[in-house]
């Protein structure tokens, strides 16, 4: 059963410049802060955001790829995305980007 949370979409904010280079995401926010996401899981999550993945999709993909505990994965993915929202890199939306 999908909850409202698992149907949430995240996307890069429109005022953020980003580029994927060699598997790492280099991000510059509107307030000129630089962020780099180099770890495999973080890069996977950001790549999947581009294709319209929901929070639920992301959790399932990370679970399958890394064979880890579902509750721990859900907490970690949610925490990673929430941190990027707090840093003004991502925004939440109930609809896919398009």
Tab-separated table of C-alpha atoms in Angstrom:
chain	number	residue	atom	x	y	z
A	1	UNK	CA	0.000	0.000	0.000
A	2	UNK	CA	1.385	3.367	-0.995
A	3	UNK	CA	1.275	6.116	1.571
A	4	UNK	CA	1.228	9.775	0.679
A	5	UNK	CA	4.899	9.939	1.640
A	6	UNK	CA	5.973	7.167	-0.747
A	7	UNK	CA	4.273	9.056	-3.603
A	8	UNK	CA	6.285	12.230	-2.979
A	9	UNK	CA	8.566	13.419	-5.745
A	10	UNK	CA	11.758	15.368	-5.249
A	11	UNK	CA	13.509	17.444	-7.872
A	12	UNK	CA	16.373	19.864	-8.139
A	13	UNK	CA	15.289	23.421	-7.407
A	14	UNK	CA	15.071	25.649	-10.469
A	15	UNK	CA	17.628	28.065	-9.005
A	16	UNK	CA	20.264	25.330	-8.582
A	17	UNK	CA	23.005	24.555	-11.075
A	18	UNK	CA	24.208	20.954	-11.085
A	19	UNK	CA	26.209	18.590	-13.188
A	20	UNK	CA	27.012	14.892	-12.968
A	21	UNK	CA	30.674	14.204	-13.709
A	22	UNK	CA	32.165	10.745	-13.376
A	23	UNK	CA	29.417	9.515	-11.073
A	24	UNK	CA	29.617	12.509	-8.712
A	25	UNK	CA	27.064	15.307	-8.541
A	26	UNK	CA	28.468	18.847	-8.300
A	27	UNK	CA	25.822	21.288	-7.125
A	28	UNK	CA	25.806	25.078	-6.747
A	29	UNK	CA	22.854	26.642	-4.938
A	30	UNK	CA	21.453	30.148	-5.495
A	31	UNK	CA	23.316	31.403	-2.400
A	32	UNK	CA	26.615	30.228	-3.987
A	33	UNK	CA	27.062	27.189	-1.756
A	34	UNK	CA	28.827	24.236	-3.335
A	35	UNK	CA	27.828	20.648	-2.571
A	36	UNK	CA	29.319	17.456	-3.951
A	37	UNK	CA	27.623	14.058	-3.712
A	38	UNK	CA	30.213	11.402	-4.453
A	39	UNK	CA	28.957	8.298	-2.676
A	40	UNK	CA	27.336	5.568	-4.753
A	41	UNK	CA	23.963	5.581	-2.998
A	42	UNK	CA	23.602	9.374	-3.055
A	43	UNK	CA	24.524	9.538	-6.736
A	44	UNK	CA	22.045	6.741	-7.522
A	45	UNK	CA	19.265	8.625	-5.743
A	46	UNK	CA	20.003	11.892	-7.540
A	47	UNK	CA	20.200	10.149	-10.921
A	48	UNK	CA	16.821	8.500	-10.349
A	49	UNK	CA	15.226	11.833	-9.440
A	50	UNK	CA	15.839	12.931	-13.011
A	51	UNK	CA	13.657	10.085	-14.285
A	52	UNK	CA	10.728	10.942	-11.999
A	53	UNK	CA	11.236	8.388	-9.225
A	54	UNK	CA	9.116	8.787	-6.092
A	55	UNK	CA	10.425	8.342	-2.573
A	56	UNK	CA	8.934	4.831	-2.592
A	57	UNK	CA	10.667	4.010	-5.892
A	58	UNK	CA	13.997	5.195	-4.500
A	59	UNK	CA	13.673	3.120	-1.340
A	60	UNK	CA	12.789	-0.026	-3.310
A	61	UNK	CA	15.699	0.463	-5.716
A	62	UNK	CA	18.260	1.020	-2.947
A	63	UNK	CA	16.879	-2.017	-1.048
A	64	UNK	CA	17.213	-4.224	-4.115
A	65	UNK	CA	20.628	-2.983	-5.131
A	66	UNK	CA	22.303	-3.074	-1.728
A	67	UNK	CA	20.283	-5.828	-0.020
A	68	UNK	CA	19.823	-3.889	3.191
A	69	UNK	CA	17.049	-3.608	5.786
A	70	UNK	CA	13.978	-1.824	4.422
A	71	UNK	CA	13.296	0.321	7.488
A	72	UNK	CA	16.901	1.463	7.702
A	73	UNK	CA	16.988	2.235	3.962
A	74	UNK	CA	13.741	4.208	4.178
A	75	UNK	CA	15.084	6.251	7.108
A	76	UNK	CA	18.415	6.904	5.360
A	77	UNK	CA	16.904	7.846	1.988
A	78	UNK	CA	14.368	10.133	3.670
A	79	UNK	CA	17.149	11.713	5.734
A	80	UNK	CA	19.370	12.262	2.677
A	81	UNK	CA	16.548	13.895	0.711
A	82	UNK	CA	15.436	16.008	3.683
A	83	UNK	CA	18.989	17.253	4.156
A	84	UNK	CA	19.163	18.338	0.506
A	85	UNK	CA	15.797	20.100	0.857
A	86	UNK	CA	17.117	21.876	3.956
A	87	UNK	CA	20.236	22.938	2.021
A	88	UNK	CA	17.980	24.299	-0.750
A	89	UNK	CA	19.235	21.827	-3.353
A	90	UNK	CA	15.979	19.892	-3.789
A	91	UNK	CA	12.299	20.644	-3.446
A	92	UNK	CA	9.386	18.296	-2.660
A	93	UNK	CA	6.376	18.047	-4.911
A	94	UNK	CA	3.302	15.785	-5.077
A	95	UNK	CA	3.646	15.658	-8.890
A	96	UNK	CA	6.444	14.435	-11.136
A	97	UNK	CA	8.638	16.956	-12.883
A	98	UNK	CA	7.426	17.669	-16.345
